[in-house]
JSON list of C-alpha atoms in Angstrom, two decimals:
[
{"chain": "A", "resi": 6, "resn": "UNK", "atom": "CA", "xyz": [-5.17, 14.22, -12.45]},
{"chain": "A", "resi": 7, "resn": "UNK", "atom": "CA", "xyz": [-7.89, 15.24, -10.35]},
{"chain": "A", "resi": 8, "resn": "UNK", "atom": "CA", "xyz": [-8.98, 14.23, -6.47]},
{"chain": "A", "resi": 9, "resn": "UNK", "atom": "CA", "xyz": [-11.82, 14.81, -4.47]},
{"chain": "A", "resi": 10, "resn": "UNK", "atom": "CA", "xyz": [-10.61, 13.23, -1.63]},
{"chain": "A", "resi": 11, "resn": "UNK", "atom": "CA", "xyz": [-7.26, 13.54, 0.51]},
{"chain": "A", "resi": 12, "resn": "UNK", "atom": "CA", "xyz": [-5.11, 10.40, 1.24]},
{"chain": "A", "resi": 13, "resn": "UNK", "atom": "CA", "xyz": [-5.70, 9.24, 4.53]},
{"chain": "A", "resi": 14, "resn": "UNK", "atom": "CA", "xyz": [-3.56, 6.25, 4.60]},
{"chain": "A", "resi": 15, "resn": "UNK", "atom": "CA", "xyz": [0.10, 5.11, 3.85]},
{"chain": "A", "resi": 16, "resn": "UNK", "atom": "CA", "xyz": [0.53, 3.29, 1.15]},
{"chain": "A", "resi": 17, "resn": "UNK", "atom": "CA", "xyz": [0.96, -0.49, 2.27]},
{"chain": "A", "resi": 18, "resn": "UNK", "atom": "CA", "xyz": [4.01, -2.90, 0.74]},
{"chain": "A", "resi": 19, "resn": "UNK", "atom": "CA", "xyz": [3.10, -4.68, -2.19]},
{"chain": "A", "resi": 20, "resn": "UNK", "atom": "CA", "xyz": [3.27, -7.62, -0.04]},
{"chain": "A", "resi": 21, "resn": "UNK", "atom": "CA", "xyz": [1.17, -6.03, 2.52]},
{"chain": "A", "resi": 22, "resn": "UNK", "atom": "CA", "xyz": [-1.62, -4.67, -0.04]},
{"chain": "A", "resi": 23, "resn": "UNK", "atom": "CA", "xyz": [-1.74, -8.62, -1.92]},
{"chain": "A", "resi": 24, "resn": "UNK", "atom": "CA", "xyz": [-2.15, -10.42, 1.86]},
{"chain": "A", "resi": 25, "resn": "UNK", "atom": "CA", "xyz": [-5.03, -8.07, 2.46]},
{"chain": "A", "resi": 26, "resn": "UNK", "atom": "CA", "xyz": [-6.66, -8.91, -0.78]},
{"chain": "A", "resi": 27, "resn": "UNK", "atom": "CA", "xyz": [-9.53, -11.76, -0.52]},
{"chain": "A", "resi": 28, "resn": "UNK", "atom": "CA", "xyz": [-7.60, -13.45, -3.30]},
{"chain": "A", "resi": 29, "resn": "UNK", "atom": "CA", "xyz": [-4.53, -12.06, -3.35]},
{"chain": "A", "resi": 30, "resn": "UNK", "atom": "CA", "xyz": [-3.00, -11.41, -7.12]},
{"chain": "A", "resi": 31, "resn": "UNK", "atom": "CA", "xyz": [-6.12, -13.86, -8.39]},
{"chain": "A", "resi": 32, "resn": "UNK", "atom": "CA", "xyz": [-5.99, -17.02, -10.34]},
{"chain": "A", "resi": 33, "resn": "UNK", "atom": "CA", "xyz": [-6.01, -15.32, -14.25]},
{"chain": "A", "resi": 34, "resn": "UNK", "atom": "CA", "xyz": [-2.97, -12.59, -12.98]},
{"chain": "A", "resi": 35, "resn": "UNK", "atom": "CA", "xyz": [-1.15, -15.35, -11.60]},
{"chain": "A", "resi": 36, "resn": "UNK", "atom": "CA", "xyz": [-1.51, -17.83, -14.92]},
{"chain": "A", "resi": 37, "resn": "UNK", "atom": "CA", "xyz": [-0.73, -14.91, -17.16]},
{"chain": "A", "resi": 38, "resn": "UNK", "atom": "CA", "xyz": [2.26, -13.68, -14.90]},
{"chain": "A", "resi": 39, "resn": "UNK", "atom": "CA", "xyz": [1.67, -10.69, -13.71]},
{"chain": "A", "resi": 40, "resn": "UNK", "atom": "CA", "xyz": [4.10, -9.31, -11.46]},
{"chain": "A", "resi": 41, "resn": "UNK", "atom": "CA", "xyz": [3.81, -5.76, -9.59]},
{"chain": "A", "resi": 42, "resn": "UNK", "atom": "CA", "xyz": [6.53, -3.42, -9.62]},
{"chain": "A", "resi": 43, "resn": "UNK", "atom": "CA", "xyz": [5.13, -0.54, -7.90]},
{"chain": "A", "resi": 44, "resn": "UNK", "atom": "CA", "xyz": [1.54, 0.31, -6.15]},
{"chain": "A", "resi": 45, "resn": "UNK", "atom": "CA", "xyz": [0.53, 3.83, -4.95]},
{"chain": "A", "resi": 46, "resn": "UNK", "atom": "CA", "xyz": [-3.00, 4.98, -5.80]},
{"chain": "A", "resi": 47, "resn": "UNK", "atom": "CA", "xyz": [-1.44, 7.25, -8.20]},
{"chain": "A", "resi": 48, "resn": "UNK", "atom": "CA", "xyz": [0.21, 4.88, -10.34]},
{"chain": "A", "resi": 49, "resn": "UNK", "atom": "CA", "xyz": [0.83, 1.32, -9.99]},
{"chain": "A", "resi": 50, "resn": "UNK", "atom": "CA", "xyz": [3.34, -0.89, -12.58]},
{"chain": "A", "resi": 51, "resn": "UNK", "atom": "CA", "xyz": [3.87, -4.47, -13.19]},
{"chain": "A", "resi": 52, "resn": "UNK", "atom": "CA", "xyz": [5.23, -6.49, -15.76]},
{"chain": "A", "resi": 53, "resn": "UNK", "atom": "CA", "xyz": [3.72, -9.58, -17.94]},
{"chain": "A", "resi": 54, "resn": "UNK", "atom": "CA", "xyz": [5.76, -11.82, -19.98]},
{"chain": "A", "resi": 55, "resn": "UNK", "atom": "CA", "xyz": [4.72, -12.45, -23.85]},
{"chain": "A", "resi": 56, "resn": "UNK", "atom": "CA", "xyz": [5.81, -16.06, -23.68]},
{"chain": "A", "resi": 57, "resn": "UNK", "atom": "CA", "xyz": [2.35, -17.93, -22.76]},
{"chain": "A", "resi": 58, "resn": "UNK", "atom": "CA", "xyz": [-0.27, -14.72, -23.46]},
{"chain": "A", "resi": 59, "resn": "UNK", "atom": "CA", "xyz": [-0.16, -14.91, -26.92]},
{"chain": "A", "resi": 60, "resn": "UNK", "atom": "CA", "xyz": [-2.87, -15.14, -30.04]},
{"chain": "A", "resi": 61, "resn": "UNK", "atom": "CA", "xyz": [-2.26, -18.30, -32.97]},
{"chain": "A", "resi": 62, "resn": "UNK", "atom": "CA", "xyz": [-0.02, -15.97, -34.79]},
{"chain": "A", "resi": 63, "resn": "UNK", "atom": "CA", "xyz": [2.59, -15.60, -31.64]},
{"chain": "A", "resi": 64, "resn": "UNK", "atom": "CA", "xyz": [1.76, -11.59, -31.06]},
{"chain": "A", "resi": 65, "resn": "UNK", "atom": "CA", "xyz": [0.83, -10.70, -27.80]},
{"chain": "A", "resi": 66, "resn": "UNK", "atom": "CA", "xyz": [-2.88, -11.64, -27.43]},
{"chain": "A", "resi": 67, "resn": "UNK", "atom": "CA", "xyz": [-4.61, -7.67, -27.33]},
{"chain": "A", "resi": 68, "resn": "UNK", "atom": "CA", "xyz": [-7.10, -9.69, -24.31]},
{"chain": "A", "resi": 69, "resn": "UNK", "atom": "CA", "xyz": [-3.76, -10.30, -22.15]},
{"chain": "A", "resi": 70, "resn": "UNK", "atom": "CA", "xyz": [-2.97, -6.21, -22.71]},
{"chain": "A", "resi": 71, "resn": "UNK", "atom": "CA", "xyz": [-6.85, -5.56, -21.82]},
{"chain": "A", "resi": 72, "resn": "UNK", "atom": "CA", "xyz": [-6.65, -8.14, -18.56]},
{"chain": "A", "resi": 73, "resn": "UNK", "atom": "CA", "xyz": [-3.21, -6.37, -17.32]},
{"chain": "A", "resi": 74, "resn": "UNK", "atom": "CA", "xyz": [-4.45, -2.71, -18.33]},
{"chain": "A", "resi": 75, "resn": "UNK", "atom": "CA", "xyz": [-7.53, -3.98, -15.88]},
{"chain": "A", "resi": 76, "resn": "UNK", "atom": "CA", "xyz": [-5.41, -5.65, -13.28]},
{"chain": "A", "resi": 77, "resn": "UNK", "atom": "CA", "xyz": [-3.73, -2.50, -12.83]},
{"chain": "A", "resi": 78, "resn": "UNK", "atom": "CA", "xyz": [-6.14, 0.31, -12.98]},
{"chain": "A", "resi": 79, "resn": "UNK", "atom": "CA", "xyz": [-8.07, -1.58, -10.06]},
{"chain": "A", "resi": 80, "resn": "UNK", "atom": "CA", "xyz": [-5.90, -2.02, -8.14]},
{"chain": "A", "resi": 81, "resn": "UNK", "atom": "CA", "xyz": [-5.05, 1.82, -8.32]},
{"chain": "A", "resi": 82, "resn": "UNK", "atom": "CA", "xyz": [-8.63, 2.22, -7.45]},
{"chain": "A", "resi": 83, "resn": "UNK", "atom": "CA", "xyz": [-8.56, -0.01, -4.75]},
{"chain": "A", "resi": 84, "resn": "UNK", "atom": "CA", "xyz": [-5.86, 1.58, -3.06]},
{"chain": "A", "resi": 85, "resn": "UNK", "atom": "CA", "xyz": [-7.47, 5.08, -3.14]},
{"chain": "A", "resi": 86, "resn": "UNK", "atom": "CA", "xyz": [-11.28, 3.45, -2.55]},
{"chain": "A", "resi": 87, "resn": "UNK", "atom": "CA", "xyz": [-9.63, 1.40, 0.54]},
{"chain": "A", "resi": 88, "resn": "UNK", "atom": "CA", "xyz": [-11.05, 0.45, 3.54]},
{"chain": "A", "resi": 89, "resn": "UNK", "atom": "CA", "xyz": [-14.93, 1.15, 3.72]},
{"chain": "A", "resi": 90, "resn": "UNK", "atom": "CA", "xyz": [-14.93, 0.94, -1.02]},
{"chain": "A", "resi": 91, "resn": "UNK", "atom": "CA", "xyz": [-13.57, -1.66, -4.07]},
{"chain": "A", "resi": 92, "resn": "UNK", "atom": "CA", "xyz": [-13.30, -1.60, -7.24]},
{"chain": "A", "resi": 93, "resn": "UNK", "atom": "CA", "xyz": [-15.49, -2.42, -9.81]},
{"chain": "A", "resi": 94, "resn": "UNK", "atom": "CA", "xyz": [-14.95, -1.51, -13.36]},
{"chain": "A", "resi": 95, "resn": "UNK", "atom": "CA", "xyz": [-17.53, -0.28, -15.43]},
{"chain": "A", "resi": 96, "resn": "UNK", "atom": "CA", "xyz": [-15.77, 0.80, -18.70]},
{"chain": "A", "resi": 97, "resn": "UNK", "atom": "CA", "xyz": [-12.67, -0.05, -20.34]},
{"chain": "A", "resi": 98, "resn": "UNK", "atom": "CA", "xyz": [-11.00, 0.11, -23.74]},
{"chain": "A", "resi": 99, "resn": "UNK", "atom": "CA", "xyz": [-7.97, -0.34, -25.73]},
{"chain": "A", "resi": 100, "resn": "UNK", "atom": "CA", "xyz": [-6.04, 0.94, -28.46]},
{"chain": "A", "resi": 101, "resn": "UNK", "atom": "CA", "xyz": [-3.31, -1.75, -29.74]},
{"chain": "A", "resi": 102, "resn": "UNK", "atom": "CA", "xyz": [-0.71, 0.66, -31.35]},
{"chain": "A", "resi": 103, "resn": "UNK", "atom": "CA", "xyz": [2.00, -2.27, -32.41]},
{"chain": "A", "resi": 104, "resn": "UNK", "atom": "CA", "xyz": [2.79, -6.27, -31.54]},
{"chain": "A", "resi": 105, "resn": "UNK", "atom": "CA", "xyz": [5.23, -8.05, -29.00]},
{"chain": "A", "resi": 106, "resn": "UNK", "atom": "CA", "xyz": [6.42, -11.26, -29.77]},
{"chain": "A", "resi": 107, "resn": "UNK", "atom": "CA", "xyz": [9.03, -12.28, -27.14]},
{"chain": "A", "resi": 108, "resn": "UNK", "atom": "CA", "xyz": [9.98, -10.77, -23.88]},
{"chain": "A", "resi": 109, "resn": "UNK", "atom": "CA", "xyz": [8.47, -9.05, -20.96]},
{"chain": "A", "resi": 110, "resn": "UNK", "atom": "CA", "xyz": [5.84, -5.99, -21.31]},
{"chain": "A", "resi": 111, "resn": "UNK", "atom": "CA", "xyz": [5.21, -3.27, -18.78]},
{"chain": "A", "resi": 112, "resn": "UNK", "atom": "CA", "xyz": [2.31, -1.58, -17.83]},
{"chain": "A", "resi": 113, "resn": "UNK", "atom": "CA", "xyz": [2.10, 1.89, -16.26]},
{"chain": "A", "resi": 114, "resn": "UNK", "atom": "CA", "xyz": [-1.16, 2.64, -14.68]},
{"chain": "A", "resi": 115, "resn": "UNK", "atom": "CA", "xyz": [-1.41, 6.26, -13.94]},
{"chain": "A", "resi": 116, "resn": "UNK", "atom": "CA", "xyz": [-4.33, 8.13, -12.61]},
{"chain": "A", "resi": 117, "resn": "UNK", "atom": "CA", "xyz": [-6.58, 10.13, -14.42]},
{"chain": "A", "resi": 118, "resn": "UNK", "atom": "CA", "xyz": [-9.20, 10.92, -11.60]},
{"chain": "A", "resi": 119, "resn": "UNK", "atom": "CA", "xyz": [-9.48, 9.55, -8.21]},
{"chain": "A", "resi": 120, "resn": "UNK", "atom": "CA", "xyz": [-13.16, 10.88, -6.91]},
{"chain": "A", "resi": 121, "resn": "UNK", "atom": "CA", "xyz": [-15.17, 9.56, -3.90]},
{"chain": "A", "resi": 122, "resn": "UNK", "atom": "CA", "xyz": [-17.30, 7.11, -5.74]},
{"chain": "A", "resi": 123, "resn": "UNK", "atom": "CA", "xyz": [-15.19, 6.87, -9.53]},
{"chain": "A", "resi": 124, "resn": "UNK", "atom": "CA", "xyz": [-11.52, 6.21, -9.91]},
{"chain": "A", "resi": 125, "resn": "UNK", "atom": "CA", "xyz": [-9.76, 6.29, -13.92]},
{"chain": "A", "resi": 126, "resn": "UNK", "atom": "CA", "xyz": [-6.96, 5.48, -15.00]},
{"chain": "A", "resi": 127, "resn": "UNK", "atom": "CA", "xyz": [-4.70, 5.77, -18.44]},
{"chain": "A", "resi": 128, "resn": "UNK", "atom": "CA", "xyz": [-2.62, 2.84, -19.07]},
{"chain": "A", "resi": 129, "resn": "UNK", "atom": "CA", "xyz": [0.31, 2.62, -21.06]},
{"chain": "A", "resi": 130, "resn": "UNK", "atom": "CA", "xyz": [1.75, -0.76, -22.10]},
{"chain": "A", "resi": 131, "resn": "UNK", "atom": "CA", "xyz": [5.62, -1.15, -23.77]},
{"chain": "A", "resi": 132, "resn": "UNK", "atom": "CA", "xyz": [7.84, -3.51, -24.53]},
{"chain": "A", "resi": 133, "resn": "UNK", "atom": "CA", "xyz": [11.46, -3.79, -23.71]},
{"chain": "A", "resi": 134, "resn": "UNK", "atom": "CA", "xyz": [12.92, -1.31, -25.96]},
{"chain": "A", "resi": 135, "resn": "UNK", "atom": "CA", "xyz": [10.68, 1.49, -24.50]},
{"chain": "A", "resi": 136, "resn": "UNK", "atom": "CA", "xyz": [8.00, 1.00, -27.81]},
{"chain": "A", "resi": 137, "resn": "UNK", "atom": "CA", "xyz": [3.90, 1.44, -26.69]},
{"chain": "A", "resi": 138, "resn": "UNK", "atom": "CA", "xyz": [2.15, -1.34, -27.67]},
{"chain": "A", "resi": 139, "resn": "UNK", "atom": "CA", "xyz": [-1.12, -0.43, -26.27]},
{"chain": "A", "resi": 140, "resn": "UNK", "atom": "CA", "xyz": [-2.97, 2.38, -24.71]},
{"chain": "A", "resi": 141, "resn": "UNK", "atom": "CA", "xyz": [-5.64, 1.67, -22.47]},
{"chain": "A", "resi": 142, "resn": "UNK", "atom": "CA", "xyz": [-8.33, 4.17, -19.94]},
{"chain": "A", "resi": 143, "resn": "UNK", "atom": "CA", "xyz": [-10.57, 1.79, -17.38]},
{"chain": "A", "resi": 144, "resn": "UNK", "atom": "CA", "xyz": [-13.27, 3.42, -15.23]},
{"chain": "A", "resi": 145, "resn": "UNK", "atom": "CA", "xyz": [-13.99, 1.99, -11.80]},
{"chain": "A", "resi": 146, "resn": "UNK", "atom": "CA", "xyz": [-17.26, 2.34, -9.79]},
{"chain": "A", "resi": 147, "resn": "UNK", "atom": "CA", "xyz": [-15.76, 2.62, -5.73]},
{"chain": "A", "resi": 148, "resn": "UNK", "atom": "CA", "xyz": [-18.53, 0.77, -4.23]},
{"chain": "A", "resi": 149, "resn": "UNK", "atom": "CA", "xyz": [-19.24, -0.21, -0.29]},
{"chain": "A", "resi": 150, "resn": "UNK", "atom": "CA", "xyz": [-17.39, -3.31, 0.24]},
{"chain": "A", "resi": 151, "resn": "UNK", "atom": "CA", "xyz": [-21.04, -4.68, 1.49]},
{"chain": "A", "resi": 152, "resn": "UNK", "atom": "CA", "xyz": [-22.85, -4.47, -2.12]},
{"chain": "A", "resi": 153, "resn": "UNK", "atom": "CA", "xyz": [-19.89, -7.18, -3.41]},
{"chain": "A", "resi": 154, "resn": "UNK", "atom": "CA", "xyz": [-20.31, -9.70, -0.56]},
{"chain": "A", "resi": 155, "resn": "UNK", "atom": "CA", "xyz": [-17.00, -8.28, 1.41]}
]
């Protein structure tokens, strides 16, 4: 992983980091069940059940491994971009390497870059028994909290 910038800040609670969010978790995380496990700018983890975020077939839905391989890269980024910089991704992509059909996935956001104005992050998604389902990298522009209405 590569930085251009130092951490200047301890990393907050989960608890603490969601209450300073303008919408906390957000609506979609919250209806797909998105839970976080662990936040640092260097890696954050959560978990997503299967139940409820799958396709007609009953696998996991590859758009529900694409919205929590999103959910967690920014919020990486937005703990390394905070105060003065969010997140806004700009590039993101998936690689579905085998299905879930029951139980709880978890994805493992781990940083890739963390620069002064782009944050990217690799994110591995597997099921219970340890198994990758998908593989995911998501690019985030770290722009001035003004340019997005904050």
């Amino acid at each position: 992983m590569t930085t251009d910038t130092p951490p200047d800040q301890p990393v907050p609670s989960i608890e603490e980091f969601l209450a300073a969010l303008p919408r906390g978790m957000g609506d979609l995380n919250k209806k797909m069940g998105i839970e976080l496990v662990e936040i640092s700018p260097d890696r954050v983890v959560a978990t997503m059940p299967v139940e409820g975020n799958t396709q007609p077939y009953g696998l996991l839905h590859g758009g529900a491994s694409v919205v929590l391989a999103e959910t967690l890269g920014s919020l990486g980024a937005g703990l390394h971009a905070r105060p003065d910089r969010v997140p806004v991704g700009v590039d993101i992509n998936a690689t579905h390497h085998r299905a879930a059909t029951s139980g709880t996935v978890t994805g493992t956001a781990t940083a890739i870059h963390l620069g002064r104005t782009m944050a990217a992050y690799e994110v591995v998604i597997s099921d219970e028994q340890g198994r990758r389902i998908c593989t995911s990298r998501i690019t985030c522009a770290l722009v001035a909290k003004e340019r997005v209405g904050l």
